[in-house]
Structure formats: C-alpha cells, structure tokens
Amino acid sequence: MLKNLQDYQSSTALLKKMAYHYYVLDDPIATDEEYDDLYHKIQAYETANPQSIIASSPTQRVGGTALSAFQKNTHIERMWSLDDIFNRTKLQEWVNRIYKSYPEATFVCSPKFDGVSLNLYYQNGMLQSATTRGDGIAGELVTQNAKTIQSIPLEIPYQEEIEIRGEVVISRDDFEKINQERMQTGENLFANPRNAAAGSLRQLDPKITAKRKLKFIPWGIGKHHINSGSFLEVINKILQYGFHPTPFITHCAGIEAIQTIYEKLVSIRHTYPIMLDGMVIVVDSIEAQKSLGYTIKSPRFACAYKFPAIEKSSKILSITNQVGRTGVITPVAELEPVEIEGAMISRATLHNYSEIEKKDIKINDTVIIIRSGDVIPKIIKPITALRDGSQIDIIKPTHCPVCGSELLVEDIFIRCQNLSCKARVKESIFYFASKKALNIDGLGEKIIEQLFENGIIANILDIYSIQAEQLLRLEGWQEKKAQNLINAIKNTKNVPLWRLLNALGMEHIGEGASKKLASSFGLEVFNKKYDDLIAIDGFGKEMAASVIDFGIVNHDLIEKLFEIITPKAPEISPIAPDSFFASKTIVLTGTLSNPRDKVSALLESLGAKMSGSVSKNTDILIYGENAGSKLEKATGLGVQTIDEAELQKILASEKIKLSDLN
C-alpha cells in the first residue's frame, strides 16, 4: 500500500517511466509482475483518494463510457495536404523554387507513414483534445481513444498552447494478429494496416481501442508560439516529452542528401515493420516556413516525395461503363482480383475510349496495373506477348448503359446528354450530399438508391421535400434514423455559400475555386460575365466558361436552391473603400518579402480584384525580385507597374503597414 501523497506521486512518476520504456521504446526496465504490482497499488490509492488523482497517471488512460457518435472539432490551425512529387526531376524543381527565396535553405526529411493523421492539442502542459484530420478544417474528436495510446503523453512540460501532429499507425505483425482474431469471430477483415489503424482509432468504445497496439509518431506542429529556429530542433524537443521516436528523421543540406535518404527508405519499404508510402521534405527554418506560406491547399515549404508505384499484373474480364454526374462515360475494367499493398484490387479505371485505343487494350488481356498510395488503380499497358487469341476488342458504346439514349461522341469524351438520366441524377445527388459538399449525414449512396427507386426523390430539389412518413414505409427505417436524416437535411440551411457552390458539382470548380467565387461575388456569382470570372486569381478559360454554362443551363435549379437553402455569403466590406486599390484588377509577380497570399488578402480587403494573369484588363502589376514574363508583358501592354517599396509607400499613406502581415 502507498502511505501518503508523496509516496503516490513518486510511484506514479516511476510507473510512467516504466510504461514509456515498455510500450514506446520496447526496452522494459521492469518485469511484468513489478509493473502490475505498482499499477494496482496506485489504482488502490486513487480509489481511496479520488481528489488526489494525477491526470497523467497511467491508470487514467483507459476509461469513460462508449460514445454514441463522435463530435466534430475544429483545428486551431488548418491541417494542410502536401503536394506530391514522384521523381528526381520534380524534386529538383521543388528545391529550386525554395532556393529562389532562400538560397541557403536546408531541409528535414522523415518517412511518410501510411496511417491516420491526428492532431493533439495541449494547453498548460495537459492534453486537451485529439482530433482526426477530417477535411483539414475540422475532424472527429477522438480524445478518449487517443488517451489509450501509450505513445501519446497525457502531460508534457511545454506550457504554452501547441498542436502536435502525427500519424497513428499499426505494425504489419499487429495488423495480422487483429485480422486473425476477427476471422475467428466472423468479423469483416481490415484491408490493410492503415484501415486497421483508422478503424481502431474510431471505435466508439475506448476500451476496444486500448486493446489495439496503436502508435502515434509525431511529424509536425500546428498552432504554436515558435517564430524562429530549426524545425528539426523543435521536433526533437517534442520527442523528449515522451512521444514515440520519429525514425530516420534527417537534416539534409541539399538535393543529394535528400535523394540519398529517399533511396534508403525505398529500399526498406517492404520490410519495415510499419507501412511507408513516401518521404516528407520540410524547409528547416521556421522563419522561412512562415514567409513561404501556403497555396489554396498546401504549404509551399513542404512536399511529399512519394515512393514508386507498385506494379502487378492481372487479367481484364469485362468492361463496365459508368455514367458520371456530368454525363461522361468512363470505362472501368473488371479484373481478376489481385493484391497490391494490402488491398484487393478487382477494378481499375480506363479513363476514356481514346486511352483504350492508344494503349491497344482488349478484353482477356493480361495488363500491368499500378497503385501508388491513395491513387486509384490504373492500367498502364497490356502484355501483348501473352495474347493467346481469346482477346476481344473493346467497342465504344453508342447508347447510354443506364437510360438508353444516344451518346454524344466528342473529341476524347463520350457523353450522355439526357439530363434526366438516372445515373446522372443519382451521381449529382450523391456528390451534393457528400462530405466535401453539403455533408448530409445519412444520405449515402445506398440510401440515395433506395429513395430513388421508391420514387421519393428524382432530383436534388426533392431532397428538401422528404417527409419522415415516407421514410418509415421503407425497409430498414425506424423513427430515429428517419428523423436524423430529416435533421441533417435541415442543417444545410444557411450553409456558407462556397459549400453550396461546391455541392453543385460544376466541372473544373472544386473547393478552392468555390471559395474564391463566393468571396469575390457573393450571391451574384451566376450574374457575372466571363470577363469578371477570368479576372479571379487562378481562374482559367475553362473554369470561367464552366460557371457561365452551368448558370445558364441550370438557372431554375440554382434559383430554387438559393431560395430554399439561403446560403451565407462572406461579407465583402473593404476596410478602406476609398483606397488607391479599390475596384482595380491587380496581378502579383516575383518574390515578395511578405507571403503572397497575405498580400492578396490585404489588397482584396481594400477592394482590389486579384488576378493570376496579365491582360489588357489589368490595372496594376506589383512585382518583387526575380520578376519574369508577367512584368515584360505588363510593360508591353502599358499596364502600370509598381515594386514592393512603392506598394509600401501607398499603403503607408492609407495608414496600413505590410509588416502587420507577419
């Protein structure tokens, strides 16, 4: 028995040390019997003295009742996706872009683990929350489950608030053991270690998560108060707080060192206990990271150097023609199942019929298939030497496989033009309700199919007329399930405008473009002309034309959806309506001393319209160091050009400082 509080505190510190060496370092400093004996003494003291329990005690890792569902939680700082590079040429291009701004830059390389990204938020040294990546803005709150992972400290010595990011992984051996257990109990098997890690982390009962041997390996930070210094030093400092060591993390002075560590990781990818799918490269200087900033979807100071794709061969058994929401017919090869990196592959896209003709692919061909990380399996080429005379030509369809209407054969694409085609409508509804769009929980593909076949919905607008009574007449529906769906549909009312624009599924218009449209034009998006749209930074001709065409063809649908949903447009209120930059179309070029996205945001707040290309409609070009063709073109067109020093003078006259952006 433990005698007093001091005895309890010292014993808890010893137990934490034992647990760290046993679970995290695989280097026990005590026998199982000694560990269990001390654990139960501490547990007995805590039962008798609940007011004295130390929050980071190992006894507190498993606890809490099972949840009915996970709550959403917003990250303090966005969890960005990384841009991918696949070869040394692209690596050289990426490094050269960094060198333009920071010629003395060095880098930190670490393995890219194939697991589940998790964001840990600490405040005053205590773990406050653990949130999955989700869409990068918000994810699922899995704090109770995270507390069962021994390599996640419940308490750290760093007292300021900080988000520590990393990957939750499971070893190949532990993955096999879990699947053997599931096989014996008749449960569905996990496809690969990543799926096992994701399924384990998202258990509603933390006690189930605790039984799985999950590991958390740090790879980065989100919200923090560190403004300068070395990224590697920060990570190494974090690792001293009780986290699992980050293997192979290496400081690299240049491209040769980067390539060397990459090739080392490639050589061990199939034998390393944890699945790897590439290597992450990060600029080491935190100050440089902050200056380089971000694009719409990814940091400029980091990238993922992906491993070469895994190649396997299989046989094409038949072709299925899928109809997408825009009517495009996509041929999909049905294959003899083949395992690639732990996943059973039985289908692969053939993209279009021009691709089939160019590669000379036939039914009954043995073909080479690649799959790299999350990339959809793709057929590279047929092995013509293995043809035995049983091969059959793949013929272009002439009529829609769903509605039977005649297909339009374009240059590359074959398209169903029937707007009432069930496949087109169902795909549109599925996308409209998906997480990346309006996120209508409970309205998945199977439910949409059921509602469609029972005549409850025939188009997107019908979603908003669904009654609980209609649902209760269907197989598998109970009052709670029906009401949950009705509530989820109601919750789409007053969503941000960009979400509705994204949900419409306009060709070439994704999340980033939808946000730009919303912030540029508000509810007047579909009343704008081509020249207005093309002036948006990053918009090309196809994107502008797509918005115009969609608005004309679907005028009535858009009008009714706007009326039903009443989306919230972002406030467009310039902080200085009389600014020199108000109503002017501006292009930025060259290397600026401040992050370009922040300069753009500032100018937009002053009423400017930002564009990515110089044209006769450009009013001002602002240039930094190493300005190239855009400056030449602007000069040739007689466009006003100003450098960053002059920009600062103009802003200063309006009592605005560029330095405030840092």
PDB file of C-alpha atoms in Angstrom, residues 189-444:
ATOM      1  CA  LEU A 189     -11.272  -8.277 -42.104  1.00  0.00           C
ATOM      2  CA  PHE A 190      -9.354  -5.000 -42.392  1.00  0.00           C
ATOM      3  CA  ALA A 191      -7.959  -4.450 -45.909  1.00  0.00           C
ATOM      4  CA  ASN A 192      -4.544  -3.159 -44.747  1.00  0.00           C
ATOM      5  CA  PRO A 193      -2.740  -1.736 -41.683  1.00  0.00           C
ATOM      6  CA  ARG A 194      -3.917   1.803 -42.424  1.00  0.00           C
ATOM      7  CA  ASN A 195      -7.576   0.689 -42.409  1.00  0.00           C
ATOM      8  CA  ALA A 196      -6.918  -1.211 -39.177  1.00  0.00           C
ATOM      9  CA  ALA A 197      -5.419   1.908 -37.581  1.00  0.00           C
ATOM     10  CA  ALA A 198      -8.351   4.068 -38.735  1.00  0.00           C
ATOM     11  CA  GLY A 199     -10.938   1.518 -37.578  1.00  0.00           C
ATOM     12  CA  SER A 200      -9.226   1.142 -34.206  1.00  0.00           C
ATOM     13  CA  LEU A 201      -8.902   4.886 -33.590  1.00  0.00           C
ATOM     14  CA  ARG A 202     -12.569   5.451 -34.456  1.00  0.00           C
ATOM     15  CA  GLN A 203     -14.028   2.846 -32.103  1.00  0.00           C
ATOM     16  CA  LEU A 204     -16.913   4.310 -30.123  1.00  0.00           C
ATOM     17  CA  ASP A 205     -15.760   2.266 -27.127  1.00  0.00           C
ATOM     18  CA  PRO A 206     -12.276   3.413 -25.946  1.00  0.00           C
ATOM     19  CA  LYS A 207     -11.691   0.019 -24.317  1.00  0.00           C
ATOM     20  CA  ILE A 208     -11.593  -1.588 -27.780  1.00  0.00           C
ATOM     21  CA  THR A 209      -9.066   0.979 -28.988  1.00  0.00           C
ATOM     22  CA  ALA A 210      -6.944   0.255 -25.919  1.00  0.00           C
ATOM     23  CA  LYS A 211      -6.621  -3.405 -26.948  1.00  0.00           C
ATOM     24  CA  ARG A 212      -5.104  -2.479 -30.317  1.00  0.00           C
ATOM     25  CA  LYS A 213      -1.379  -1.755 -30.365  1.00  0.00           C
ATOM     26  CA  LEU A 214      -1.580   1.678 -31.946  1.00  0.00           C
ATOM     27  CA  LYS A 215       1.413   4.009 -32.106  1.00  0.00           C
ATOM     28  CA  PHE A 216       1.477   7.782 -32.537  1.00  0.00           C
ATOM     29  CA  ILE A 217       4.554   9.125 -34.361  1.00  0.00           C
ATOM     30  CA  PRO A 218       4.944  12.945 -34.490  1.00  0.00           C
ATOM     31  CA  TRP A 219       5.718  14.632 -37.821  1.00  0.00           C
ATOM     32  CA  GLY A 220       4.796  18.282 -37.363  1.00  0.00           C
ATOM     33  CA  ILE A 221       3.165  21.103 -35.429  1.00  0.00           C
ATOM     34  CA  GLY A 222       0.091  23.257 -35.987  1.00  0.00           C
ATOM     35  CA  LYS A 223      -0.733  26.127 -33.655  1.00  0.00           C
ATOM     36  CA  HIS A 224       2.381  27.192 -31.730  1.00  0.00           C
ATOM     37  CA  HIS A 225       4.294  30.237 -30.480  1.00  0.00           C
ATOM     38  CA  ILE A 226       7.685  29.406 -32.018  1.00  0.00           C
ATOM     39  CA  ASN A 227       8.571  32.089 -34.565  1.00  0.00           C
ATOM     40  CA  SER A 228      12.129  31.168 -35.483  1.00  0.00           C
ATOM     41  CA  GLY A 229      14.762  28.475 -35.191  1.00  0.00           C
ATOM     42  CA  SER A 230      15.092  24.970 -36.561  1.00  0.00           C
ATOM     43  CA  PHE A 231      12.102  22.745 -37.313  1.00  0.00           C
ATOM     44  CA  LEU A 232      14.244  19.670 -36.610  1.00  0.00           C
ATOM     45  CA  GLU A 233      15.225  21.032 -33.203  1.00  0.00           C
ATOM     46  CA  VAL A 234      11.555  21.599 -32.376  1.00  0.00           C
ATOM     47  CA  ILE A 235      10.575  18.041 -33.391  1.00  0.00           C
ATOM     48  CA  ASN A 236      13.490  16.563 -31.440  1.00  0.00           C
ATOM     49  CA  LYS A 237      12.456  18.621 -28.407  1.00  0.00           C
ATOM     50  CA  ILE A 238       8.878  17.336 -28.728  1.00  0.00           C
ATOM     51  CA  LEU A 239      10.125  13.742 -28.908  1.00  0.00           C
ATOM     52  CA  GLN A 240      11.745  14.226 -25.493  1.00  0.00           C
ATOM     53  CA  TYR A 241       8.294  14.801 -23.988  1.00  0.00           C
ATOM     54  CA  GLY A 242       7.508  11.072 -24.135  1.00  0.00           C
ATOM     55  CA  PHE A 243       6.406  10.527 -27.733  1.00  0.00           C
ATOM     56  CA  HIS A 244       7.472   7.626 -29.937  1.00  0.00           C
ATOM     57  CA  PRO A 245      10.788   8.454 -31.676  1.00  0.00           C
ATOM     58  CA  THR A 246      10.398   9.538 -35.321  1.00  0.00           C
ATOM     59  CA  PRO A 247      12.632   7.071 -37.192  1.00  0.00           C
ATOM     60  CA  PHE A 248      15.004   8.152 -39.957  1.00  0.00           C
ATOM     61  CA  ILE A 249      14.323  11.869 -39.429  1.00  0.00           C
ATOM     62  CA  THR A 250      17.323  13.528 -41.081  1.00  0.00           C
ATOM     63  CA  HIS A 251      18.716  17.010 -41.675  1.00  0.00           C
ATOM     64  CA  CYS A 252      19.633  17.406 -45.378  1.00  0.00           C
ATOM     65  CA  ALA A 253      21.759  20.236 -46.757  1.00  0.00           C
ATOM     66  CA  GLY A 254      20.705  19.784 -50.381  1.00  0.00           C
ATOM     67  CA  ILE A 255      19.219  17.616 -53.091  1.00  0.00           C
ATOM     68  CA  GLU A 256      21.908  14.903 -52.998  1.00  0.00           C
ATOM     69  CA  ALA A 257      21.342  14.284 -49.293  1.00  0.00           C
ATOM     70  CA  ILE A 258      17.565  14.288 -49.833  1.00  0.00           C
ATOM     71  CA  GLN A 259      17.860  11.736 -52.633  1.00  0.00           C
ATOM     72  CA  THR A 260      20.135   9.505 -50.537  1.00  0.00           C
ATOM     73  CA  ILE A 261      17.721   9.222 -47.610  1.00  0.00           C
ATOM     74  CA  TYR A 262      14.821   8.746 -50.060  1.00  0.00           C
ATOM     75  CA  GLU A 263      16.556   5.811 -51.751  1.00  0.00           C
ATOM     76  CA  LYS A 264      17.293   4.291 -48.353  1.00  0.00           C
ATOM     77  CA  LEU A 265      13.610   4.429 -47.410  1.00  0.00           C
ATOM     78  CA  VAL A 266      12.587   2.972 -50.778  1.00  0.00           C
ATOM     79  CA  SER A 267      14.976   0.034 -50.187  1.00  0.00           C
ATOM     80  CA  ILE A 268      13.324  -0.881 -46.853  1.00  0.00           C
ATOM     81  CA  ARG A 269       9.687  -0.088 -47.672  1.00  0.00           C
ATOM     82  CA  HIS A 270       8.656  -3.759 -47.977  1.00  0.00           C
ATOM     83  CA  THR A 271      10.474  -4.972 -44.851  1.00  0.00           C
ATOM     84  CA  TYR A 272       9.988  -2.109 -42.406  1.00  0.00           C
ATOM     85  CA  PRO A 273       7.513  -3.049 -39.633  1.00  0.00           C
ATOM     86  CA  ILE A 274       5.275  -0.023 -40.360  1.00  0.00           C
ATOM     87  CA  MET A 275       3.923   0.687 -43.854  1.00  0.00           C
ATOM     88  CA  LEU A 276       5.561   3.645 -45.605  1.00  0.00           C
ATOM     89  CA  ASP A 277       4.324   5.336 -48.776  1.00  0.00           C
ATOM     90  CA  GLY A 278       6.890   8.105 -49.252  1.00  0.00           C
ATOM     91  CA  MET A 279       9.018  10.735 -47.571  1.00  0.00           C
ATOM     92  CA  VAL A 280       8.116  14.213 -46.299  1.00  0.00           C
ATOM     93  CA  ILE A 281      10.504  17.089 -47.061  1.00  0.00           C
ATOM     94  CA  VAL A 282      10.229  20.275 -44.978  1.00  0.00           C
ATOM     95  CA  VAL A 283      12.229  23.520 -45.045  1.00  0.00           C
ATOM     96  CA  ASP A 284      14.124  23.509 -41.733  1.00  0.00           C
ATOM     97  CA  SER A 285      13.893  27.233 -40.937  1.00  0.00           C
ATOM     98  CA  ILE A 286      10.621  28.027 -39.146  1.00  0.00           C
ATOM     99  CA  GLU A 287      11.028  31.685 -40.105  1.00  0.00           C
ATOM    100  CA  ALA A 288      11.298  30.670 -43.790  1.00  0.00           C
ATOM    101  CA  GLN A 289       8.242  28.416 -43.414  1.00  0.00           C
ATOM    102  CA  LYS A 290       6.157  31.331 -42.176  1.00  0.00           C
ATOM    103  CA  SER A 291       7.382  33.571 -45.003  1.00  0.00           C
ATOM    104  CA  LEU A 292       6.803  30.993 -47.763  1.00  0.00           C
ATOM    105  CA  GLY A 293       3.252  30.425 -46.544  1.00  0.00           C
ATOM    106  CA  TYR A 294       0.579  28.393 -48.293  1.00  0.00           C
ATOM    107  CA  THR A 295      -1.276  27.932 -51.564  1.00  0.00           C
ATOM    108  CA  ILE A 296      -5.028  27.276 -51.561  1.00  0.00           C
ATOM    109  CA  LYS A 297      -4.492  23.662 -50.473  1.00  0.00           C
ATOM    110  CA  SER A 298      -0.910  23.060 -49.380  1.00  0.00           C
ATOM    111  CA  PRO A 299       2.179  24.573 -47.717  1.00  0.00           C
ATOM    112  CA  ARG A 300       4.874  25.942 -50.038  1.00  0.00           C
ATOM    113  CA  PHE A 301       7.588  24.890 -47.586  1.00  0.00           C
ATOM    114  CA  ALA A 302       6.885  21.136 -47.620  1.00  0.00           C
ATOM    115  CA  CYS A 303       6.096  18.341 -50.058  1.00  0.00           C
ATOM    116  CA  ALA A 304       5.659  14.569 -50.145  1.00  0.00           C
ATOM    117  CA  TYR A 305       8.229  12.638 -52.191  1.00  0.00           C
ATOM    118  CA  LYS A 306       6.107   9.565 -52.998  1.00  0.00           C
ATOM    119  CA  PHE A 307       7.537   6.105 -53.493  1.00  0.00           C
ATOM    120  CA  PRO A 308       7.429   4.498 -56.969  1.00  0.00           C
ATOM    121  CA  ALA A 309       4.093   2.880 -57.680  1.00  0.00           C
ATOM    122  CA  ILE A 310       3.659  -0.833 -57.007  1.00  0.00           C
ATOM    123  CA  GLU A 311       3.148  -2.785 -60.232  1.00  0.00           C
ATOM    124  CA  LYS A 312       1.191  -6.042 -60.556  1.00  0.00           C
ATOM    125  CA  SER A 313      -0.437  -7.884 -63.430  1.00  0.00           C
ATOM    126  CA  SER A 314      -4.000  -9.130 -63.803  1.00  0.00           C
ATOM    127  CA  LYS A 315      -6.479 -10.123 -66.495  1.00  0.00           C
ATOM    128  CA  ILE A 316      -9.319  -7.952 -67.854  1.00  0.00           C
ATOM    129  CA  LEU A 317     -12.541  -9.971 -67.590  1.00  0.00           C
ATOM    130  CA  SER A 318     -15.000  -7.373 -68.883  1.00  0.00           C
ATOM    131  CA  ILE A 319     -15.736  -3.657 -69.210  1.00  0.00           C
ATOM    132  CA  THR A 320     -18.347  -1.703 -67.232  1.00  0.00           C
ATOM    133  CA  ASN A 321     -19.378   1.733 -68.484  1.00  0.00           C
ATOM    134  CA  GLN A 322     -20.056   4.186 -65.653  1.00  0.00           C
ATOM    135  CA  VAL A 323     -22.065   7.387 -66.119  1.00  0.00           C
ATOM    136  CA  GLY A 324     -20.848  10.363 -64.071  1.00  0.00           C
ATOM    137  CA  ARG A 325     -22.867  13.360 -62.915  1.00  0.00           C
ATOM    138  CA  THR A 326     -21.721  15.398 -65.956  1.00  0.00           C
ATOM    139  CA  GLY A 327     -22.785  12.565 -68.276  1.00  0.00           C
ATOM    140  CA  VAL A 328     -19.242  11.475 -69.182  1.00  0.00           C
ATOM    141  CA  ILE A 329     -18.947   7.723 -69.800  1.00  0.00           C
ATOM    142  CA  THR A 330     -15.950   6.178 -68.017  1.00  0.00           C
ATOM    143  CA  PRO A 331     -14.933   2.628 -68.977  1.00  0.00           C
ATOM    144  CA  VAL A 332     -13.917   0.562 -65.945  1.00  0.00           C
ATOM    145  CA  ALA A 333     -12.030  -2.730 -66.310  1.00  0.00           C
ATOM    146  CA  GLU A 334     -13.324  -5.637 -64.217  1.00  0.00           C
ATOM    147  CA  LEU A 335     -10.223  -7.627 -63.241  1.00  0.00           C
ATOM    148  CA  GLU A 336      -9.213 -10.927 -61.772  1.00  0.00           C
ATOM    149  CA  PRO A 337      -8.636  -9.831 -58.134  1.00  0.00           C
ATOM    150  CA  VAL A 338      -5.007  -9.059 -57.284  1.00  0.00           C
ATOM    151  CA  GLU A 339      -3.473  -7.834 -54.014  1.00  0.00           C
ATOM    152  CA  ILE A 340      -1.451  -4.597 -54.127  1.00  0.00           C
ATOM    153  CA  GLU A 341      -0.024  -3.187 -50.899  1.00  0.00           C
ATOM    154  CA  GLY A 342      -2.577  -4.979 -48.725  1.00  0.00           C
ATOM    155  CA  ALA A 343      -5.637  -4.027 -50.809  1.00  0.00           C
ATOM    156  CA  MET A 344      -7.529  -6.423 -53.099  1.00  0.00           C
ATOM    157  CA  ILE A 345      -7.937  -4.754 -56.491  1.00  0.00           C
ATOM    158  CA  SER A 346     -10.696  -6.004 -58.781  1.00  0.00           C
ATOM    159  CA  ARG A 347     -11.440  -2.848 -60.794  1.00  0.00           C
ATOM    160  CA  ALA A 348      -9.347  -0.179 -62.498  1.00  0.00           C
ATOM    161  CA  THR A 349     -10.308   2.883 -64.497  1.00  0.00           C
ATOM    162  CA  LEU A 350      -9.501   3.074 -68.196  1.00  0.00           C
ATOM    163  CA  HIS A 351     -10.339   6.834 -68.238  1.00  0.00           C
ATOM    164  CA  ASN A 352     -11.776   7.040 -71.766  1.00  0.00           C
ATOM    165  CA  TYR A 353     -12.004   5.137 -75.050  1.00  0.00           C
ATOM    166  CA  SER A 354      -9.258   7.179 -76.680  1.00  0.00           C
ATOM    167  CA  GLU A 355      -6.947   5.854 -73.949  1.00  0.00           C
ATOM    168  CA  ILE A 356      -8.058   2.287 -74.692  1.00  0.00           C
ATOM    169  CA  GLU A 357      -7.336   2.709 -78.411  1.00  0.00           C
ATOM    170  CA  LYS A 358      -3.984   4.383 -77.808  1.00  0.00           C
ATOM    171  CA  LYS A 359      -2.814   1.601 -75.469  1.00  0.00           C
ATOM    172  CA  ASP A 360      -4.423  -1.155 -77.587  1.00  0.00           C
ATOM    173  CA  ILE A 361      -6.146  -2.774 -74.606  1.00  0.00           C
ATOM    174  CA  LYS A 362      -8.535  -5.702 -75.144  1.00  0.00           C
ATOM    175  CA  ILE A 363     -10.812  -7.895 -73.028  1.00  0.00           C
ATOM    176  CA  ASN A 364      -8.908 -11.017 -71.806  1.00  0.00           C
ATOM    177  CA  ASP A 365      -5.607  -9.122 -71.971  1.00  0.00           C
ATOM    178  CA  THR A 366      -3.111  -9.543 -69.164  1.00  0.00           C
ATOM    179  CA  VAL A 367      -2.306  -5.979 -68.130  1.00  0.00           C
ATOM    180  CA  ILE A 368       0.140  -4.106 -65.891  1.00  0.00           C
ATOM    181  CA  ILE A 369      -1.599  -2.277 -63.003  1.00  0.00           C
ATOM    182  CA  ILE A 370      -0.086   0.336 -60.696  1.00  0.00           C
ATOM    183  CA  ARG A 371      -1.260   1.727 -57.403  1.00  0.00           C
ATOM    184  CA  SER A 372       0.666   4.384 -55.507  1.00  0.00           C
ATOM    185  CA  GLY A 373      -0.574   5.287 -52.049  1.00  0.00           C
ATOM    186  CA  ASP A 374      -4.157   6.545 -52.286  1.00  0.00           C
ATOM    187  CA  VAL A 375      -4.085   6.785 -56.083  1.00  0.00           C
ATOM    188  CA  ILE A 376      -6.870   4.863 -57.829  1.00  0.00           C
ATOM    189  CA  PRO A 377      -5.519   1.688 -59.508  1.00  0.00           C
ATOM    190  CA  LYS A 378      -4.567   2.417 -63.101  1.00  0.00           C
ATOM    191  CA  ILE A 379      -3.858   0.165 -66.080  1.00  0.00           C
ATOM    192  CA  ILE A 380      -0.542   1.037 -67.704  1.00  0.00           C
ATOM    193  CA  LYS A 381      -0.392  -1.321 -70.693  1.00  0.00           C
ATOM    194  CA  PRO A 382      -1.292  -4.798 -71.950  1.00  0.00           C
ATOM    195  CA  ILE A 383       1.347  -7.562 -72.100  1.00  0.00           C
ATOM    196  CA  THR A 384       0.848  -8.329 -75.768  1.00  0.00           C
ATOM    197  CA  ALA A 385       3.321 -11.241 -75.699  1.00  0.00           C
ATOM    198  CA  LEU A 386       0.809 -13.180 -73.583  1.00  0.00           C
ATOM    199  CA  ARG A 387      -2.078 -12.878 -76.050  1.00  0.00           C
ATOM    200  CA  ASP A 388      -3.495 -16.293 -76.975  1.00  0.00           C
ATOM    201  CA  GLY A 389      -6.208 -15.455 -79.490  1.00  0.00           C
ATOM    202  CA  SER A 390      -9.020 -15.144 -76.935  1.00  0.00           C
ATOM    203  CA  GLN A 391      -8.715 -11.350 -76.807  1.00  0.00           C
ATOM    204  CA  ILE A 392     -11.776  -9.285 -77.782  1.00  0.00           C
ATOM    205  CA  ASP A 393     -11.785  -5.673 -78.994  1.00  0.00           C
ATOM    206  CA  ILE A 394     -13.365  -3.135 -76.636  1.00  0.00           C
ATOM    207  CA  ILE A 395     -16.103  -1.366 -78.612  1.00  0.00           C
ATOM    208  CA  LYS A 396     -17.221   2.199 -77.926  1.00  0.00           C
ATOM    209  CA  PRO A 397     -20.816   2.331 -76.664  1.00  0.00           C
ATOM    210  CA  THR A 398     -23.351   4.162 -78.800  1.00  0.00           C
ATOM    211  CA  HIS A 399     -26.145   4.358 -76.232  1.00  0.00           C
ATOM    212  CA  CYS A 400     -26.171   5.165 -72.523  1.00  0.00           C
ATOM    213  CA  PRO A 401     -25.939   1.966 -70.426  1.00  0.00           C
ATOM    214  CA  VAL A 402     -28.447   3.427 -67.940  1.00  0.00           C
ATOM    215  CA  CYS A 403     -31.108   5.385 -69.847  1.00  0.00           C
ATOM    216  CA  GLY A 404     -30.521   4.024 -73.361  1.00  0.00           C
ATOM    217  CA  SER A 405     -30.341   7.456 -75.004  1.00  0.00           C
ATOM    218  CA  GLU A 406     -27.903   8.024 -77.858  1.00  0.00           C
ATOM    219  CA  LEU A 407     -24.476   9.181 -76.734  1.00  0.00           C
ATOM    220  CA  LEU A 408     -22.617  12.256 -77.939  1.00  0.00           C
ATOM    221  CA  VAL A 409     -19.120  11.324 -79.126  1.00  0.00           C
ATOM    222  CA  GLU A 410     -16.759  14.263 -78.586  1.00  0.00           C
ATOM    223  CA  ASP A 411     -13.040  14.578 -79.252  1.00  0.00           C
ATOM    224  CA  ILE A 412     -11.978  12.467 -76.257  1.00  0.00           C
ATOM    225  CA  PHE A 413     -15.118  12.023 -74.179  1.00  0.00           C
ATOM    226  CA  ILE A 414     -18.342  10.162 -74.802  1.00  0.00           C
ATOM    227  CA  ARG A 415     -21.232  11.830 -73.036  1.00  0.00           C
ATOM    228  CA  CYS A 416     -24.868  11.099 -72.152  1.00  0.00           C
ATOM    229  CA  GLN A 417     -26.791  14.312 -72.785  1.00  0.00           C
ATOM    230  CA  ASN A 418     -30.007  13.213 -71.104  1.00  0.00           C
ATOM    231  CA  LEU A 419     -30.281  15.471 -68.021  1.00  0.00           C
ATOM    232  CA  SER A 420     -32.936  13.111 -66.619  1.00  0.00           C
ATOM    233  CA  CYS A 421     -30.709  10.040 -66.890  1.00  0.00           C
ATOM    234  CA  LYS A 422     -30.970   8.221 -63.539  1.00  0.00           C
ATOM    235  CA  ALA A 423     -27.225   7.713 -63.306  1.00  0.00           C
ATOM    236  CA  ARG A 424     -26.517  11.420 -63.805  1.00  0.00           C
ATOM    237  CA  VAL A 425     -29.161  12.467 -61.318  1.00  0.00           C
ATOM    238  CA  LYS A 426     -28.100   9.927 -58.681  1.00  0.00           C
ATOM    239  CA  GLU A 427     -24.423  10.830 -59.027  1.00  0.00           C
ATOM    240  CA  SER A 428     -25.309  14.528 -58.714  1.00  0.00           C
ATOM    241  CA  ILE A 429     -27.344  13.898 -55.555  1.00  0.00           C
ATOM    242  CA  PHE A 430     -24.599  11.705 -54.072  1.00  0.00           C
ATOM    243  CA  TYR A 431     -21.995  14.417 -54.683  1.00  0.00           C
ATOM    244  CA  PHE A 432     -24.356  17.134 -53.398  1.00  0.00           C
ATOM    245  CA  ALA A 433     -24.769  15.251 -50.095  1.00  0.00           C
ATOM    246  CA  SER A 434     -21.140  14.124 -49.740  1.00  0.00           C
ATOM    247  CA  LYS A 435     -18.748  15.316 -47.010  1.00  0.00           C
ATOM    248  CA  LYS A 436     -16.835  17.583 -49.369  1.00  0.00           C
ATOM    249  CA  ALA A 437     -20.109  19.271 -50.383  1.00  0.00           C
ATOM    250  CA  LEU A 438     -23.105  19.808 -48.043  1.00  0.00           C
ATOM    251  CA  ASN A 439     -22.184  16.870 -45.787  1.00  0.00           C
ATOM    252  CA  ILE A 440     -25.717  15.485 -45.296  1.00  0.00           C
ATOM    253  CA  ASP A 441     -25.063  12.744 -42.764  1.00  0.00           C
ATOM    254  CA  GLY A 442     -27.059   9.596 -43.509  1.00  0.00           C
ATOM    255  CA  LEU A 443     -27.618  10.319 -47.196  1.00  0.00           C
ATOM    256  CA  GLY A 444     -25.090   7.916 -48.687  1.00  0.00           C
TER     257      GLY A 444
END
